[in-house]
mmCIF file of C-alpha atoms in Angstrom:
data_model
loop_
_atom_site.group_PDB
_atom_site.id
_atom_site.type_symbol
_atom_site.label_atom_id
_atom_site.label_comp_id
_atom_site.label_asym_id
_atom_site.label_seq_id
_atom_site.Cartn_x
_atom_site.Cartn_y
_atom_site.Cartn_z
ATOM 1 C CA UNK M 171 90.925 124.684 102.115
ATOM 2 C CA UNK M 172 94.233 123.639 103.407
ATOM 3 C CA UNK M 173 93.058 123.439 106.821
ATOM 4 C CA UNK M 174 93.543 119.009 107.178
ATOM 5 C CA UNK M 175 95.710 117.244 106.343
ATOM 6 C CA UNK M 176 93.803 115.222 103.732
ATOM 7 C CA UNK M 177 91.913 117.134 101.262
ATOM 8 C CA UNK M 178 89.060 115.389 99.211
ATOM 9 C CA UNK M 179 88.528 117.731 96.205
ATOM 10 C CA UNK M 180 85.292 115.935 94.868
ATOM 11 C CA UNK M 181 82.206 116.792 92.367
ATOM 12 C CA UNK M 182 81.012 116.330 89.170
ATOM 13 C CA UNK M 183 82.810 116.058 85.932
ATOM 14 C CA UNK M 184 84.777 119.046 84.479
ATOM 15 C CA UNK M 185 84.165 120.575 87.689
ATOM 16 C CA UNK M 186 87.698 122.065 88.282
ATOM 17 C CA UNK M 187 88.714 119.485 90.519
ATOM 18 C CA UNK M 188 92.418 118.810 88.829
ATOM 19 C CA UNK M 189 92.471 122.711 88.235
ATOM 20 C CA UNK M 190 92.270 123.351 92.258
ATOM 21 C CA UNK M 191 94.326 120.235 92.829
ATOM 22 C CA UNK M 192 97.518 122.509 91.181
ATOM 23 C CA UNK M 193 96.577 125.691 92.675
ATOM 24 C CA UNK M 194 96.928 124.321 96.046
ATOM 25 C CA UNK M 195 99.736 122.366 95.304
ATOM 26 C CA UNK M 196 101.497 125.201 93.337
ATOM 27 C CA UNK M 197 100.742 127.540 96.322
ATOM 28 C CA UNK M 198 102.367 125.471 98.621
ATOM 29 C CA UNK M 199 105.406 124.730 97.116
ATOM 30 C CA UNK M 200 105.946 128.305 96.625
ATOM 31 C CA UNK M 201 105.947 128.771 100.036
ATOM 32 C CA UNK M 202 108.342 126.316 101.088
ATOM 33 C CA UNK M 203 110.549 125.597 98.375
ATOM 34 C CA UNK M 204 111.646 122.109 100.188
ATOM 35 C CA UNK M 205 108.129 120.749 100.336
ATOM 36 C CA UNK M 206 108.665 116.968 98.227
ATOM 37 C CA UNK M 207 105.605 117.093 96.180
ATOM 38 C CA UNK M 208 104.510 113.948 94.970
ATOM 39 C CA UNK M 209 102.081 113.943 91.890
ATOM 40 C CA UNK M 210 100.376 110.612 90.761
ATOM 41 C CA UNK M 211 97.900 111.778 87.806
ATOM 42 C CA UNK M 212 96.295 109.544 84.858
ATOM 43 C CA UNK M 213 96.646 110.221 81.479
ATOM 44 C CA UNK M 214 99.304 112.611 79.759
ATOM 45 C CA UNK M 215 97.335 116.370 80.007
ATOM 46 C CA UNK M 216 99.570 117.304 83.331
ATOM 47 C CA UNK M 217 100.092 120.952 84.386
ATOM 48 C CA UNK M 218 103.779 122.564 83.657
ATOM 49 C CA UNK M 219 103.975 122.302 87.183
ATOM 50 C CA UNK M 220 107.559 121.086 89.231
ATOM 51 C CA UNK M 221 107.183 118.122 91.197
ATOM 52 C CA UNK M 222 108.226 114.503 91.359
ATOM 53 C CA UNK M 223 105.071 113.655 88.658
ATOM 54 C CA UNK M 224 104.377 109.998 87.744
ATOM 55 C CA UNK M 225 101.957 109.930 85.085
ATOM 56 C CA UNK M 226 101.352 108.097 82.022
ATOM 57 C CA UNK M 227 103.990 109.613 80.113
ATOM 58 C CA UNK M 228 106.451 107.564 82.085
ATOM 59 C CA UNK M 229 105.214 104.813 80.002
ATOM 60 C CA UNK M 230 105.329 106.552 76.045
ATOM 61 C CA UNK M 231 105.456 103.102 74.699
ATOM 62 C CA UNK M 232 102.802 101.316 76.370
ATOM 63 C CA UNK M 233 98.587 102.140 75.357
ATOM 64 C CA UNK M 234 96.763 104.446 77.226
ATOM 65 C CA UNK M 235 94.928 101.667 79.488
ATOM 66 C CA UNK M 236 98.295 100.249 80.093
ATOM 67 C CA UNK M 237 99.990 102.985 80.925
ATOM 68 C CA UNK M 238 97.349 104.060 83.220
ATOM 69 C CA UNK M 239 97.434 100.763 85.091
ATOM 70 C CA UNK M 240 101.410 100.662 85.920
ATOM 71 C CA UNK M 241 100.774 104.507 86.983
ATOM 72 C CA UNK M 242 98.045 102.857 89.491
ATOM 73 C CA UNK M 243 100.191 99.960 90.429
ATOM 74 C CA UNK M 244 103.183 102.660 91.139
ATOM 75 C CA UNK M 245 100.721 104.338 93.271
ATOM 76 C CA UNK M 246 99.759 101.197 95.194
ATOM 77 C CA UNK M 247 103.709 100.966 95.935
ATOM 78 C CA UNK M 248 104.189 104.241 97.240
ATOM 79 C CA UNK M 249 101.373 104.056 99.369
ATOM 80 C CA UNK M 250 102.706 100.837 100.508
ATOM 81 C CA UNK M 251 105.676 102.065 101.219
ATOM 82 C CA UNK M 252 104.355 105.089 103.686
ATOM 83 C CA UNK M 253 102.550 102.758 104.998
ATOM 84 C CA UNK M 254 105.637 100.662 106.940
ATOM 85 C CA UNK M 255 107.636 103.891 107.745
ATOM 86 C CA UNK M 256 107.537 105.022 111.486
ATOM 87 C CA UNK M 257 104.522 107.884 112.001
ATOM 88 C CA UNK M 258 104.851 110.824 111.164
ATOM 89 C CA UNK M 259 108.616 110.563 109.460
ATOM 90 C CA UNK M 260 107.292 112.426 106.343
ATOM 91 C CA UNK M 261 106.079 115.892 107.689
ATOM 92 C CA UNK M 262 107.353 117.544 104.700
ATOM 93 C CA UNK M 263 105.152 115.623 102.437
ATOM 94 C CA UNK M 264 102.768 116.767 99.949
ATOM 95 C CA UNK M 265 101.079 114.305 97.861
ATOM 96 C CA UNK M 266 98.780 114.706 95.225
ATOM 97 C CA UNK M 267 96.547 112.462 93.575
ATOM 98 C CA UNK M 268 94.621 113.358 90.615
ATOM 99 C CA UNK M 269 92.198 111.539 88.549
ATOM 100 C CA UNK M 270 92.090 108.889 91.925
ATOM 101 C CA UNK M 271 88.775 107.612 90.615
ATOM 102 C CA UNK M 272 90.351 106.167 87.160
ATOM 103 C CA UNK M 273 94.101 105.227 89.155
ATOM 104 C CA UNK M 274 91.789 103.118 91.757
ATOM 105 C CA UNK M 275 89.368 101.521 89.408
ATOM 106 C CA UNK M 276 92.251 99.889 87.779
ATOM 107 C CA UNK M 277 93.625 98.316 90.939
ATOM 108 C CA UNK M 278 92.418 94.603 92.193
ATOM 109 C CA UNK M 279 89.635 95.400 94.784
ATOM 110 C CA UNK M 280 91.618 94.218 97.845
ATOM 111 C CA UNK M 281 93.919 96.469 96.606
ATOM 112 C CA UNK M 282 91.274 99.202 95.477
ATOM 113 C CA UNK M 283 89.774 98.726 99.124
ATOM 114 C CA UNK M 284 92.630 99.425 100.695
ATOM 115 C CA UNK M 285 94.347 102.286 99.183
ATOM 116 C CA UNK M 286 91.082 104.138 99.536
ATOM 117 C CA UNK M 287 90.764 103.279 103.617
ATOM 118 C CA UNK M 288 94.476 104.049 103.866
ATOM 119 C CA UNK M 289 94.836 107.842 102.518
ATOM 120 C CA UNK M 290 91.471 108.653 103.654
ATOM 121 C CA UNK M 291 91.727 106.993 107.782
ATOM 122 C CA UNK M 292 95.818 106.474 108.112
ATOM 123 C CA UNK M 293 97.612 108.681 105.897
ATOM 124 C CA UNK M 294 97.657 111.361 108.096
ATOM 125 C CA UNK M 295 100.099 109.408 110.718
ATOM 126 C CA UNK M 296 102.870 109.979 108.003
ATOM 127 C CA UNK M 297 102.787 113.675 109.293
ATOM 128 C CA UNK M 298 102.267 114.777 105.210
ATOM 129 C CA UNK M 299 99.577 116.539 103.643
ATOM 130 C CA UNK M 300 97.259 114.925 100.516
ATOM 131 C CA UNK M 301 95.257 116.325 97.681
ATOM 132 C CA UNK M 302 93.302 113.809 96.324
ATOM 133 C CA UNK M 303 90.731 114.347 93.388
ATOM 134 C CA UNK M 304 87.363 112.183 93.656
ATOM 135 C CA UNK M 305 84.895 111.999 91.338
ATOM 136 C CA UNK M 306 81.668 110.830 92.860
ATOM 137 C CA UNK M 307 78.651 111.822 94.455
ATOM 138 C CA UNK M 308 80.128 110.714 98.107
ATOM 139 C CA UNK M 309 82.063 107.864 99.388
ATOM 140 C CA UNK M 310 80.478 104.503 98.656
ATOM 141 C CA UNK M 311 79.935 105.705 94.974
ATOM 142 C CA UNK M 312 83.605 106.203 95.282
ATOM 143 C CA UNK M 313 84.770 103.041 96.549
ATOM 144 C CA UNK M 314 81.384 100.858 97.142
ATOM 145 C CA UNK M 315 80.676 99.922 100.416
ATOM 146 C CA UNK M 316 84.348 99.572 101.754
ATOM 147 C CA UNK M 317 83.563 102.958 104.092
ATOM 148 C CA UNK M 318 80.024 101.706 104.812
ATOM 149 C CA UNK M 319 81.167 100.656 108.184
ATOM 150 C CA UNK M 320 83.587 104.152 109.166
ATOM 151 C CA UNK M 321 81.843 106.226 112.079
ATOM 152 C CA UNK M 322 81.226 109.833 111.554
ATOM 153 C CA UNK M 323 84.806 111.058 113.029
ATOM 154 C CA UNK M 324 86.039 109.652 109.975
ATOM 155 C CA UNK M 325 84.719 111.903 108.133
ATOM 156 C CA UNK M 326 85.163 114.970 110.209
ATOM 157 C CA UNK M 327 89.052 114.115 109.762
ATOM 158 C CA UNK M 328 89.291 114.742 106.161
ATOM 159 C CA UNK M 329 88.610 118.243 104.300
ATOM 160 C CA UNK M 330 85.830 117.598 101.546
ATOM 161 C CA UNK M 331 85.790 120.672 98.670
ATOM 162 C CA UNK M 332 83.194 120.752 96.306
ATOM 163 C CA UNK M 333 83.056 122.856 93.022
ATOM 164 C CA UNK M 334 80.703 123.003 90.242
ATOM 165 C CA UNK M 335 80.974 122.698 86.499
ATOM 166 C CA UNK M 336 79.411 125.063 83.835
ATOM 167 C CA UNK M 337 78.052 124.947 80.578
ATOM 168 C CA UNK M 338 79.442 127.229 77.416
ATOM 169 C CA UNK M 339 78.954 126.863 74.164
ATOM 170 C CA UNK M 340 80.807 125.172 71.647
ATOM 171 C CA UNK M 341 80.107 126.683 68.572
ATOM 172 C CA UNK M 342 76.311 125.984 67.346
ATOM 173 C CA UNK M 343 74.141 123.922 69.488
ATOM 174 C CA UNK M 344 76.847 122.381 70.975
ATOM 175 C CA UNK M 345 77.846 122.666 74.527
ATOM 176 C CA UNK M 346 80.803 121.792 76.854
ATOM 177 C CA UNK M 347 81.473 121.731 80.383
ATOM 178 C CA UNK M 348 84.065 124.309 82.154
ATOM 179 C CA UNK M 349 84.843 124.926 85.835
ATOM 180 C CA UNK M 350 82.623 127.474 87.163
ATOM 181 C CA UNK M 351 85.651 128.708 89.589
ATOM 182 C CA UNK M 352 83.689 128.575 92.256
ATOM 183 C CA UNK M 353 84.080 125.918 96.024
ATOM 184 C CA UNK M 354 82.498 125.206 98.592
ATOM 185 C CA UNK M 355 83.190 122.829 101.818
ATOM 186 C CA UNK M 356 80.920 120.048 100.908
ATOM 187 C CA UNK M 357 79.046 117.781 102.798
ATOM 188 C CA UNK M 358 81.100 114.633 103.676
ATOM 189 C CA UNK M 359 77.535 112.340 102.503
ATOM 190 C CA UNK M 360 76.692 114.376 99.553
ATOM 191 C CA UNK M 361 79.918 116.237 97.488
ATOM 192 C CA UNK M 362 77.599 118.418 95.446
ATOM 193 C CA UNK M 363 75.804 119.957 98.780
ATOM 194 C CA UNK M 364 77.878 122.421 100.831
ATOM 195 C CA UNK M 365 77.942 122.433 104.519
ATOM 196 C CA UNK M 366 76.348 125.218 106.203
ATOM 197 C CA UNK M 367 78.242 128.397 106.126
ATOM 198 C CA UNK M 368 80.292 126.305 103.509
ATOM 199 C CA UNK M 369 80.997 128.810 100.547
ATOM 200 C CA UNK M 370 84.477 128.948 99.525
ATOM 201 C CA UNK M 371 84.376 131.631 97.439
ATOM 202 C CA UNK M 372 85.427 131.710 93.576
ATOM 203 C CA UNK M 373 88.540 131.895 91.465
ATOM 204 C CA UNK M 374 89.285 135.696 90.556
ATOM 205 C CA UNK M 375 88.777 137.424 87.166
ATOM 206 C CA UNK M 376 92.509 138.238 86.969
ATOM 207 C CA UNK M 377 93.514 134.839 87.507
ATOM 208 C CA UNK M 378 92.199 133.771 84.148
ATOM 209 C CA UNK M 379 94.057 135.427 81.841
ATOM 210 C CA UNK M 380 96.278 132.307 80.503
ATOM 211 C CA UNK M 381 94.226 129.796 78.426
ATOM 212 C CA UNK M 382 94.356 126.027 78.337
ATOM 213 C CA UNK M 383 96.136 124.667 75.358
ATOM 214 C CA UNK M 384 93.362 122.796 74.564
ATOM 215 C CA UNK M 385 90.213 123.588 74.945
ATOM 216 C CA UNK M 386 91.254 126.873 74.833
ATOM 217 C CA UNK M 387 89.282 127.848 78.025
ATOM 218 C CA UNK M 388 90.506 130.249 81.063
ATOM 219 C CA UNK M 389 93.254 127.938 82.985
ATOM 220 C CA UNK M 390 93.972 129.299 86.532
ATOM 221 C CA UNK M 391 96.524 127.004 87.468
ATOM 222 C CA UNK M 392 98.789 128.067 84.274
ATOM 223 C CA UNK M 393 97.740 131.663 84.873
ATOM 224 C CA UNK M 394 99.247 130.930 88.297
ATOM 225 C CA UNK M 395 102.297 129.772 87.295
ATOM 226 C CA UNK M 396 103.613 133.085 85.861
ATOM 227 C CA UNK M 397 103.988 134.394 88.699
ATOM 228 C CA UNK M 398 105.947 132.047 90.142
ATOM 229 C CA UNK M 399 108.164 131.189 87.027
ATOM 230 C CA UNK M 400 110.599 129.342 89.188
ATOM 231 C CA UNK M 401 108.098 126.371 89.265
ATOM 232 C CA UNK M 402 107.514 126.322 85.590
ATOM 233 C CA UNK M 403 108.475 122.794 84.437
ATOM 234 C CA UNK M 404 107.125 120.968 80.964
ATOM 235 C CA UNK M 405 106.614 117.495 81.415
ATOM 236 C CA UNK M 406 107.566 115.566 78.263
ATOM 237 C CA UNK M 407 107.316 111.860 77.428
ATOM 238 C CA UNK M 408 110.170 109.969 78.092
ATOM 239 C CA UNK M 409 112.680 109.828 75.704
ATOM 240 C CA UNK M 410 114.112 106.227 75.687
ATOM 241 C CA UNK M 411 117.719 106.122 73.478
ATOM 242 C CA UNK M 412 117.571 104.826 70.268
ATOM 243 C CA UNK M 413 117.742 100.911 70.339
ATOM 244 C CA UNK M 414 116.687 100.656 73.511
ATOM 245 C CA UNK M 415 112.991 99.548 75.143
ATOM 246 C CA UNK M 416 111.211 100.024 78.688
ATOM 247 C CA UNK M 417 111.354 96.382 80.407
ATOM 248 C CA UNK M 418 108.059 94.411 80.712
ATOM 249 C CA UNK M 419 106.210 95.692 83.904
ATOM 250 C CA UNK M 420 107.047 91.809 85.538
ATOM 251 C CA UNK M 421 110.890 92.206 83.950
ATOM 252 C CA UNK M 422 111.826 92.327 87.981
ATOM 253 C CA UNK M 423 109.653 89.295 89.032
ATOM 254 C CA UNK M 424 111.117 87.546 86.395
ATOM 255 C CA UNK M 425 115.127 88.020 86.876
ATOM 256 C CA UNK M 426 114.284 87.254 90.566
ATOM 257 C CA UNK M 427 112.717 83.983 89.415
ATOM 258 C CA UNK M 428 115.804 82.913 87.200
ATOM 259 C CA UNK M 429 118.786 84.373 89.916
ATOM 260 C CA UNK M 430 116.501 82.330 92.866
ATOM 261 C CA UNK M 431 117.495 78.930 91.118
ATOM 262 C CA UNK M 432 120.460 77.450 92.613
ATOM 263 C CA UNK M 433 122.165 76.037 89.458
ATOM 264 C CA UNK M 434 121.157 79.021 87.705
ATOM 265 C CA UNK M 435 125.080 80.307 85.943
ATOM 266 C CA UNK M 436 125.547 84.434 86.907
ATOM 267 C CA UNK M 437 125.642 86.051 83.110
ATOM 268 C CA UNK M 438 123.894 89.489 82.171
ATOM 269 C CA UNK M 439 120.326 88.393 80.881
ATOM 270 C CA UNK M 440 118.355 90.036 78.288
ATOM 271 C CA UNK M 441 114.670 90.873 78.987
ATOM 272 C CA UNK M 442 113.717 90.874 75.447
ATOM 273 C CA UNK M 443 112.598 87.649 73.684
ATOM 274 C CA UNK M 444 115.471 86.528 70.702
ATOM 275 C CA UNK M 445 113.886 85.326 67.574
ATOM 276 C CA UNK M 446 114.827 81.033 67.939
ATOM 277 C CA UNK M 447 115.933 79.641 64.412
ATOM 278 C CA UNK M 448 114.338 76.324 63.348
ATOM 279 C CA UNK M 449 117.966 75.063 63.254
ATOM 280 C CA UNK M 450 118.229 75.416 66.626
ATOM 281 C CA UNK M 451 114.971 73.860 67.871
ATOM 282 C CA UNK M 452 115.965 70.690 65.742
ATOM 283 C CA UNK M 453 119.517 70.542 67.512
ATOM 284 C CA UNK M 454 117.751 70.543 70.873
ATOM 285 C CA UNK M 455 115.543 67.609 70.267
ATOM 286 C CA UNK M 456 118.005 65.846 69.020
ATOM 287 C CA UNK M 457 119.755 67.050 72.264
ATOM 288 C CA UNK M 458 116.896 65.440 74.187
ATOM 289 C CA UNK M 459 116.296 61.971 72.152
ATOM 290 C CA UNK M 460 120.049 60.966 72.177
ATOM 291 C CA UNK M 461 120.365 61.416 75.917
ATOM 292 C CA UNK M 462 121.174 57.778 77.689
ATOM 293 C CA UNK M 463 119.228 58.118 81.076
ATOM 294 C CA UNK M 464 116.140 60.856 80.030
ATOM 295 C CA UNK M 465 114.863 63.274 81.175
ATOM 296 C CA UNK M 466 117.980 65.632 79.974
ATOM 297 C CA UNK M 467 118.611 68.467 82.338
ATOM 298 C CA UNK M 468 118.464 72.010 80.920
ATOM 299 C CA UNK M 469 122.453 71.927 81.841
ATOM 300 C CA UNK M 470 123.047 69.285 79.316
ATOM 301 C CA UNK M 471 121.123 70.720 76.916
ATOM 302 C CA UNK M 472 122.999 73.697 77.238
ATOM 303 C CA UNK M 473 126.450 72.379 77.590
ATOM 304 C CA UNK M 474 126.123 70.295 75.383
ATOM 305 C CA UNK M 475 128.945 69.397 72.621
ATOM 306 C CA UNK M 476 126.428 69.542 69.954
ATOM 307 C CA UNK M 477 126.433 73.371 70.274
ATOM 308 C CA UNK M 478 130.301 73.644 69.169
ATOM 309 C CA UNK M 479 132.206 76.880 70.325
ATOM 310 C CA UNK M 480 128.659 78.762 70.172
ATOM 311 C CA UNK M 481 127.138 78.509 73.986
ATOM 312 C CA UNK M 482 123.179 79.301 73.738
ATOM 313 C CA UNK M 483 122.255 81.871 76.896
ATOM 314 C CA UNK M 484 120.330 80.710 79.645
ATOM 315 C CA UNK M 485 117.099 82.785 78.393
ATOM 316 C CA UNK M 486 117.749 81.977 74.469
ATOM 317 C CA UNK M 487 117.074 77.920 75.692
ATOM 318 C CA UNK M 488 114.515 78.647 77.868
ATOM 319 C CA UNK M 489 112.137 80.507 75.126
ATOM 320 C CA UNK M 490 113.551 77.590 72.619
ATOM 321 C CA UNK M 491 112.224 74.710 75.104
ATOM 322 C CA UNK M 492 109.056 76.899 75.897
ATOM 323 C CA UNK M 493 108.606 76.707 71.964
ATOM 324 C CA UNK M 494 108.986 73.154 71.778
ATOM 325 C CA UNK M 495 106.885 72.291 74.962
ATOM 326 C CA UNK M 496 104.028 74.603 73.349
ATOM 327 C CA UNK M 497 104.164 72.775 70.002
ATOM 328 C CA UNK M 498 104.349 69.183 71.567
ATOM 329 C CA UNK M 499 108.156 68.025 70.721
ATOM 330 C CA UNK M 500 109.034 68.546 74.351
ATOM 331 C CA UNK M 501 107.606 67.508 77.575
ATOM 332 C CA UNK M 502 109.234 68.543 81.114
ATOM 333 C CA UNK M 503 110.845 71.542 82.922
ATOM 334 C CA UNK M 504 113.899 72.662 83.964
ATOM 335 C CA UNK M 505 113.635 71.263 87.732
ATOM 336 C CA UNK M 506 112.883 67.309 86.612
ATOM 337 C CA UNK M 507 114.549 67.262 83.000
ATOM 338 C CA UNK M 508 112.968 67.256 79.450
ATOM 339 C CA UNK M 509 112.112 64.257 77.483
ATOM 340 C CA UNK M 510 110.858 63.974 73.418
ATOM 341 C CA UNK M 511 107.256 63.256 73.201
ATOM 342 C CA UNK M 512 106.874 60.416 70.766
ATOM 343 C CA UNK M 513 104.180 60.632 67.903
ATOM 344 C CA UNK M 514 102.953 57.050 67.104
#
């Protein structure tokens, strides 16, 4: 299975896909300890497994969908980031991607478009190795038809593994879907038909014995695991210390925005949004109407005398004068000055 550098591990729905996905990736690392495995995964049902994992439990404090999506975008940025390093600088390399379809489907399609034709056609040059999960019937139900136009070779270049989900029962005349434990190489036009001479064998009885927390199912990855206890890690959600909150995914953009002005003052800025008092918002239009020569400048308004001893922060008078431009007291911005809108 290992035998390209990029690995598709594609087929239908509670196939095993994820399950194989650790195996190989545990089975690597335990042969060379050094290997920087990189895990990108959606959702928060992640494998005790050591690696560098970016999931959504980065995120505890953000909804599923939302959490998903930065997971996607932080994907985007790593790829991006291979992407401008010399060829082949990143031999020891082993990334792993699972649940690609639902990280990709929440990326902009330029962006969807790209990712895809990039670990499937270029990632290779980075001299690592990837795992990536697909869930699809073959390529253009996995990306459209942005690999409509890729010859043949293409294909031949990437390692396509197909497995095959079956159904127990659940209790009554209910059923559920289970990984058969069984591969094959797949076709590279059609994941759920092997190649000729294709068969990949299937998972062992032995390596069943530990069951899945949850559905309470055979797992072979955690069977895996104990034998290689040294790779054992629990993945938690993040604890964030009491009082404190994760920045708004744009918190970056936006101190770039305010430090990029030129009369902007150097202070430590608060990403959260302060509560304004209606005191306040009254002192600044009255700021505003008694000013000789309007528009006022946001300087003025902020130094001015009005405010005694107690000097308003740069973001505390921005959100104030968003307020008031919102609510109609205030027209302007903070380039060409503010002025009072006058109600006749």
């Amino acid at each position: 299975m290992m035998s390209s550098q990029v690995i598709a591990i594609a087929g239908t729905q509670r196939g095993g896909k994820g399950t194989l996905a650790a195996i190989l990736a545990t089975l690597s690392t335990a042969l060379d300890p050094g290997l920087n495995t990189q895990y990108f995964t959606a959702g928060v049902d992640v494998y005790p497994f050591a690696c560098n994992l970016t999931s959504a439990l980065k995120y505890p404090d953000i909804d599923a969908d939302g959490a998903d999506q930065l997971v996607a975008r932080d994907l985007l940025k790593f790829l991006k980031g291979l992407d401008g390093n010399e060829p082949y600088s990143h031999k020891n390399l082993l990334l792993v991607i699972d649940e690609a379809m639902r990280l990709l489907s929440l990326l902009e399609e330029s962006d969807r478009t790209w990712a895809i034709q990039y670990l499937l056609s270029r990632f290779a040059k980075c001299g690592g190795t990837l795992i990536i999960v697909l869930h699809g019937s073959n390529l253009t139900s996995v990306v459209g038809k942005a690999t409509a136009g890729l010859a043949d070779t293409f294909k031949l270049s990437v390692n396509f593994i197909g497995c095959v989900a079956q159904s127990v029962s659940a209790g009554g005349l209910r059923k559920m879907n289970v990984a058969s434990g069984e591969y094959f190489k797949a076709n590279p036009n059609n994941f759920g038909e092997p190649v000729s001479g294709g068969n990949l064998g299937m998972i062992p009885e032995w390596l069943k014995t530990h069951l899945h927390p949850g559905n309470g199912q055979p797992d072979p990855a955690r069977t895996l695991l104990q034998f290689f206890p040294e790779l054992i890690q629990q993945h938690e959600r993040a604890v964030i210390p009491r009082g404190e909150k994760i920045a708004p995914s744009d918190a970056v953009n936006h101190l770039e925005s305010i430090f990029s002005k030129p009369y902007q003052e150097v202070e430590f800025l608060e990403v959260e949004e302060s509560s304004i008092s209606e005191a306040d918002l009254e002192q600044i239009v009255a700021i505003v109407a008694a000013t000789t020569s309007p528009p006022t400048s946001f300087a003025a308004i902020r130094n001015s005398r009005k405010w005694g001893e107690e000097k308003k922060s740069v973001l505390y008078l921005r959100n104030a004068l968003s307020q008031l431009i919102d609510t109609n007291q205030l027209c302007g911005n903070e380039k060409d000055g503010f002025s009072v809108i006058n109600v006749n």
